[in-house]
Tab-separated table of C-alpha atoms in Angstrom:
chain	number	residue	atom	x	y	z
A	2	MET	CA	-0.379	9.439	-12.968
A	3	THR	CA	1.296	11.321	-10.144
A	4	ASP	CA	4.579	10.084	-8.681
A	5	SER	CA	3.386	9.871	-5.091
A	6	TYR	CA	0.611	8.005	-3.300
A	7	THR	CA	-0.766	7.602	0.216
A	8	THR	CA	-0.810	4.416	2.222
A	9	ILE	CA	-0.722	3.333	5.865
A	10	ASN	CA	2.337	2.638	7.961
A	11	ASN	CA	0.916	0.524	10.792
A	12	ILE	CA	-1.952	-1.796	11.684
A	13	GLY	CA	-5.112	0.119	12.556
A	14	GLU	CA	-7.942	-1.431	14.546
A	15	GLY	CA	-11.549	-0.309	14.558
A	16	PHE	CA	-14.761	-1.365	16.271
A	17	TYR	CA	-18.492	-0.901	15.773
A	18	ALA	CA	-21.454	-2.493	17.586
A	19	GLU	CA	-25.111	-2.524	16.562
A	20	LYS	CA	-27.989	-4.620	17.957
A	21	ARG	CA	-25.585	-6.998	19.731
A	22	SER	CA	-23.555	-7.609	16.532
A	23	LYS	CA	-19.895	-6.706	16.916
A	24	PHE	CA	-17.722	-5.596	13.994
A	25	LEU	CA	-13.941	-5.761	14.489
A	26	ALA	CA	-11.958	-3.994	11.749
A	27	PHE	CA	-8.260	-4.362	10.933
A	28	ALA	CA	-6.334	-2.250	8.407
A	29	TYR	CA	-3.006	-3.634	7.136
A	30	HIS	CA	-0.301	-2.313	4.808
A	31	VAL	CA	0.050	-4.825	1.943
A	32	GLU	CA	2.057	-4.704	-1.281
A	33	THR	CA	0.850	-7.817	-3.141
A	34	ALA	CA	-2.375	-9.786	-3.588
A	35	GLU	CA	-0.560	-12.786	-2.059
A	36	ASN	CA	0.300	-10.704	1.005
A	37	ALA	CA	-3.380	-9.696	1.322
A	38	LYS	CA	-4.628	-13.294	0.944
A	39	ASN	CA	-2.267	-14.503	3.678
A	40	LEU	CA	-3.503	-11.824	6.096
A	41	ILE	CA	-7.151	-12.672	5.284
A	42	GLN	CA	-6.424	-16.341	6.077
A	43	GLU	CA	-4.744	-15.338	9.371
A	44	CYS	CA	-7.772	-13.224	10.260
A	45	ARG	CA	-10.137	-16.105	9.491
A	46	LYS	CA	-8.037	-18.471	11.637
A	47	LYS	CA	-7.748	-16.064	14.563
A	48	TYR	CA	-11.481	-15.240	14.533
A	49	TYR	CA	-12.667	-18.719	13.512
A	50	ASP	CA	-15.795	-18.362	15.668
A	51	ALA	CA	-17.007	-15.210	13.857
A	52	ARG	CA	-19.896	-15.470	11.397
A	53	HIS	CA	-18.296	-13.326	8.640
A	54	CYS	CA	-14.822	-12.072	7.649
A	55	CYS	CA	-15.443	-9.448	4.946
A	56	TRP	CA	-12.651	-7.512	3.281
A	57	ALA	CA	-11.422	-5.155	0.580
A	58	TYR	CA	-7.974	-4.246	-0.682
A	59	VAL	CA	-6.429	-1.770	-3.118
A	60	LEU	CA	-2.918	-2.165	-4.564
A	61	GLY	CA	-0.463	-0.169	-6.665
A	62	PRO	CA	0.376	3.517	-7.008
A	63	ALA	CA	-2.305	3.874	-9.717
A	64	ARG	CA	-4.832	2.211	-7.332
A	65	ASP	CA	-5.892	-0.015	-10.251
A	66	ILE	CA	-5.849	-3.410	-8.495
A	67	PHE	CA	-8.663	-4.018	-6.030
A	68	ARG	CA	-10.851	-6.827	-4.704
A	69	VAL	CA	-13.830	-7.016	-2.341
A	70	ASN	CA	-15.552	-9.926	-0.576
A	71	ASP	CA	-18.882	-9.993	1.293
A	72	ASP	CA	-18.215	-13.450	2.808
A	73	GLY	CA	-21.858	-14.517	2.910
A	74	GLU	CA	-23.384	-11.119	3.726
A	75	PRO	CA	-25.968	-9.841	1.198
A	76	SER	CA	-24.300	-8.648	-2.019
A	77	SER	CA	-22.488	-5.274	-1.784
A	78	THR	CA	-23.315	-4.724	1.905
A	79	ALA	CA	-19.811	-5.396	3.260
A	80	GLY	CA	-16.910	-5.406	0.782
A	81	ARG	CA	-18.121	-2.352	-1.175
A	82	PRO	CA	-18.614	-0.122	1.899
A	83	ILE	CA	-15.120	-1.121	3.111
A	84	LEU	CA	-13.687	-0.295	-0.334
A	85	GLY	CA	-15.599	2.999	-0.238
A	86	GLN	CA	-13.700	4.029	2.904
A	87	ILE	CA	-10.354	3.116	1.320
A	88	ASN	CA	-11.273	5.170	-1.765
A	89	SER	CA	-12.616	8.176	0.145
A	90	ASN	CA	-9.280	8.347	2.006
A	91	ASN	CA	-7.399	7.948	-1.310
A	92	LEU	CA	-5.321	5.048	0.057
A	93	THR	CA	-3.523	2.224	-1.694
A	94	ASP	CA	-1.449	-0.814	-0.662
A	95	ILE	CA	-4.042	-1.426	2.052
A	96	LEU	CA	-6.233	-4.331	3.157
A	97	ILE	CA	-9.133	-3.906	5.562
A	98	CYS	CA	-10.745	-6.997	7.107
A	99	VAL	CA	-13.945	-6.618	9.110
A	100	VAL	CA	-14.923	-9.569	11.287
A	101	ARG	CA	-18.576	-9.797	12.336
A	102	TYR	CA	-19.864	-11.567	15.403
A	103	TYR	CA	-23.599	-11.961	14.781
A	104	GLY	CA	-25.776	-10.736	17.640
A	105	GLY	CA	-28.975	-12.563	16.693
A	106	VAL	CA	-30.768	-9.537	15.210
A	107	ASN	CA	-30.747	-8.856	11.452
A	108	LEU	CA	-29.555	-5.342	10.625
A	109	GLY	CA	-31.016	-5.110	7.128
A	110	THR	CA	-29.155	-3.960	4.024
A	111	SER	CA	-28.717	-0.329	5.060
A	112	GLY	CA	-27.747	-1.338	8.615
A	113	LEU	CA	-25.020	-3.656	7.302
A	114	ILE	CA	-23.642	-0.990	4.945
A	115	VAL	CA	-23.443	1.521	7.817
A	116	ALA	CA	-21.830	-1.057	10.132
A	117	TYR	CA	-19.095	-2.176	7.713
A	118	ARG	CA	-18.433	1.396	6.529
A	119	THR	CA	-18.167	2.725	10.110
A	120	ALA	CA	-15.922	-0.124	11.313
A	121	ALA	CA	-13.590	0.357	8.313
A	122	ALA	CA	-13.487	4.144	8.855
A	123	ASN	CA	-12.641	3.579	12.531
A	124	ALA	CA	-9.722	1.297	11.594
A	125	ILE	CA	-8.366	3.928	9.165
A	126	GLU	CA	-8.632	6.591	11.908
A	127	HIS	CA	-6.205	4.492	13.962
A	128	CYS	CA	-3.621	4.302	11.161
A	129	GLU	CA	-0.643	6.476	10.443
A	130	ILE	CA	-1.154	7.701	6.863
A	131	VAL	CA	2.071	8.316	4.921
A	132	GLU	CA	3.009	9.581	1.474
A	133	ARG	CA	5.288	7.358	-0.600
A	134	LEU	CA	7.045	8.077	-3.873
A	135	VAL	CA	6.768	6.117	-7.105
A	136	GLU	CA	10.393	5.533	-8.032
A	137	ASP	CA	12.255	4.566	-11.193
A	138	LYS	CA	15.441	2.514	-11.018
A	139	ILE	CA	18.374	3.675	-13.122
A	140	THR	CA	21.524	1.640	-13.783
A	141	PHE	CA	24.548	3.640	-14.975
A	142	ASP	CA	27.908	2.202	-16.094
A	143	PHE	CA	30.948	4.489	-16.087
A	144	SER	CA	34.744	4.522	-15.922
A	145	TYR	CA	36.444	5.011	-12.536
A	146	PRO	CA	37.771	8.555	-13.272
A	147	MET	CA	34.112	9.721	-13.602
A	148	ILE	CA	33.259	8.766	-9.993
A	149	ASN	CA	33.356	12.326	-8.577
A	150	GLY	CA	31.048	13.614	-11.323
A	151	VAL	CA	28.620	10.715	-10.832
A	152	MET	CA	28.491	11.237	-7.046
A	153	ARG	CA	27.983	14.989	-7.527
A	154	VAL	CA	24.939	14.305	-9.758
A	155	VAL	CA	23.585	11.701	-7.291
A	156	LYS	CA	23.844	14.221	-4.452
A	157	GLU	CA	22.387	17.185	-6.351
A	158	MET	CA	19.439	15.096	-7.666
A	159	ASP	CA	18.896	13.490	-4.239
A	160	ALA	CA	18.851	9.995	-5.760
A	161	ARG	CA	18.913	6.946	-3.498
A	162	ILE	CA	21.796	4.510	-4.071
A	163	ILE	CA	20.548	0.922	-4.260
A	164	SER	CA	23.908	-0.657	-5.128
A	165	GLN	CA	27.314	0.345	-6.413
A	166	LYS	CA	30.324	-1.495	-7.816
A	167	PHE	CA	33.707	0.172	-8.306
A	168	GLU	CA	36.036	-1.817	-10.554
A	169	ALA	CA	37.659	-1.168	-13.951
A	170	THR	CA	34.142	-0.419	-15.163
A	171	CYS	CA	31.966	0.955	-12.381
A	172	GLN	CA	28.228	0.558	-12.022
A	173	ILE	CA	25.704	2.344	-9.831
A	174	VAL	CA	22.012	1.511	-9.431
A	175	LEU	CA	19.878	4.439	-8.301
A	176	ALA	CA	16.246	5.012	-7.338
A	177	ILE	CA	14.637	8.400	-7.891
A	178	ARG	CA	11.182	9.947	-7.938
A	179	LYS	CA	9.575	9.005	-11.277
A	180	SER	CA	9.112	12.632	-12.395
A	181	LEU	CA	12.877	13.271	-12.009
A	182	ALA	CA	14.122	10.046	-13.646
A	183	GLU	CA	14.610	11.474	-17.145
A	184	GLN	CA	16.477	14.497	-15.782
A	185	LEU	CA	18.815	12.192	-13.822
A	186	ARG	CA	19.461	10.012	-16.895
A	187	THR	CA	20.290	13.122	-18.955
A	188	LYS	CA	22.708	14.504	-16.338
A	189	LEU	CA	24.496	11.152	-15.973
A	190	ASN	CA	24.766	10.708	-19.750
A	191	HIS	CA	26.205	14.238	-20.099
A	192	LEU	CA	29.076	13.184	-17.816
A	193	ASN	CA	30.363	11.044	-20.690
A	194	PHE	CA	31.051	14.225	-22.658
A	195	GLU	CA	32.728	16.315	-19.923
């Protein structure tokens, strides 16, 4: 697994119309399944008069948590095409909801797949895509005279300080890119022998 991933930074909106049916798509940054479920409920409430609210989400840096829902559309004609757009853009921590207002004309299986896929793609086009790092947290306890050495290592490794406590025994909690975590631990531990 790599130590970076791509996600979105804002809400993207997309639109597609076919044979009087309207498809409104919304892409959201989400970090938990609970977060995604709450946004799906909000979407259903806001567009209560729509026939369908179909969705897909992918979570986690490894992109190993995902769910899809066709919300009454024929099987695999809505959720899967939405998920396909998320996957083809290699995104994670994202939820896309597509709300359909039925126009009175059936689109058929292939028509539905094209509609949901296109609406989802349009929402992604209106998102800011960003790269995020997978970080490890490291807690290091040390004596006060070691503070300059610890801060030198923090600066040279470009670690992010989450919290610090300076007392008789000091403690610092750091976050660093996963691939550099072992190197940081080694450098901090070597300070004990300087």
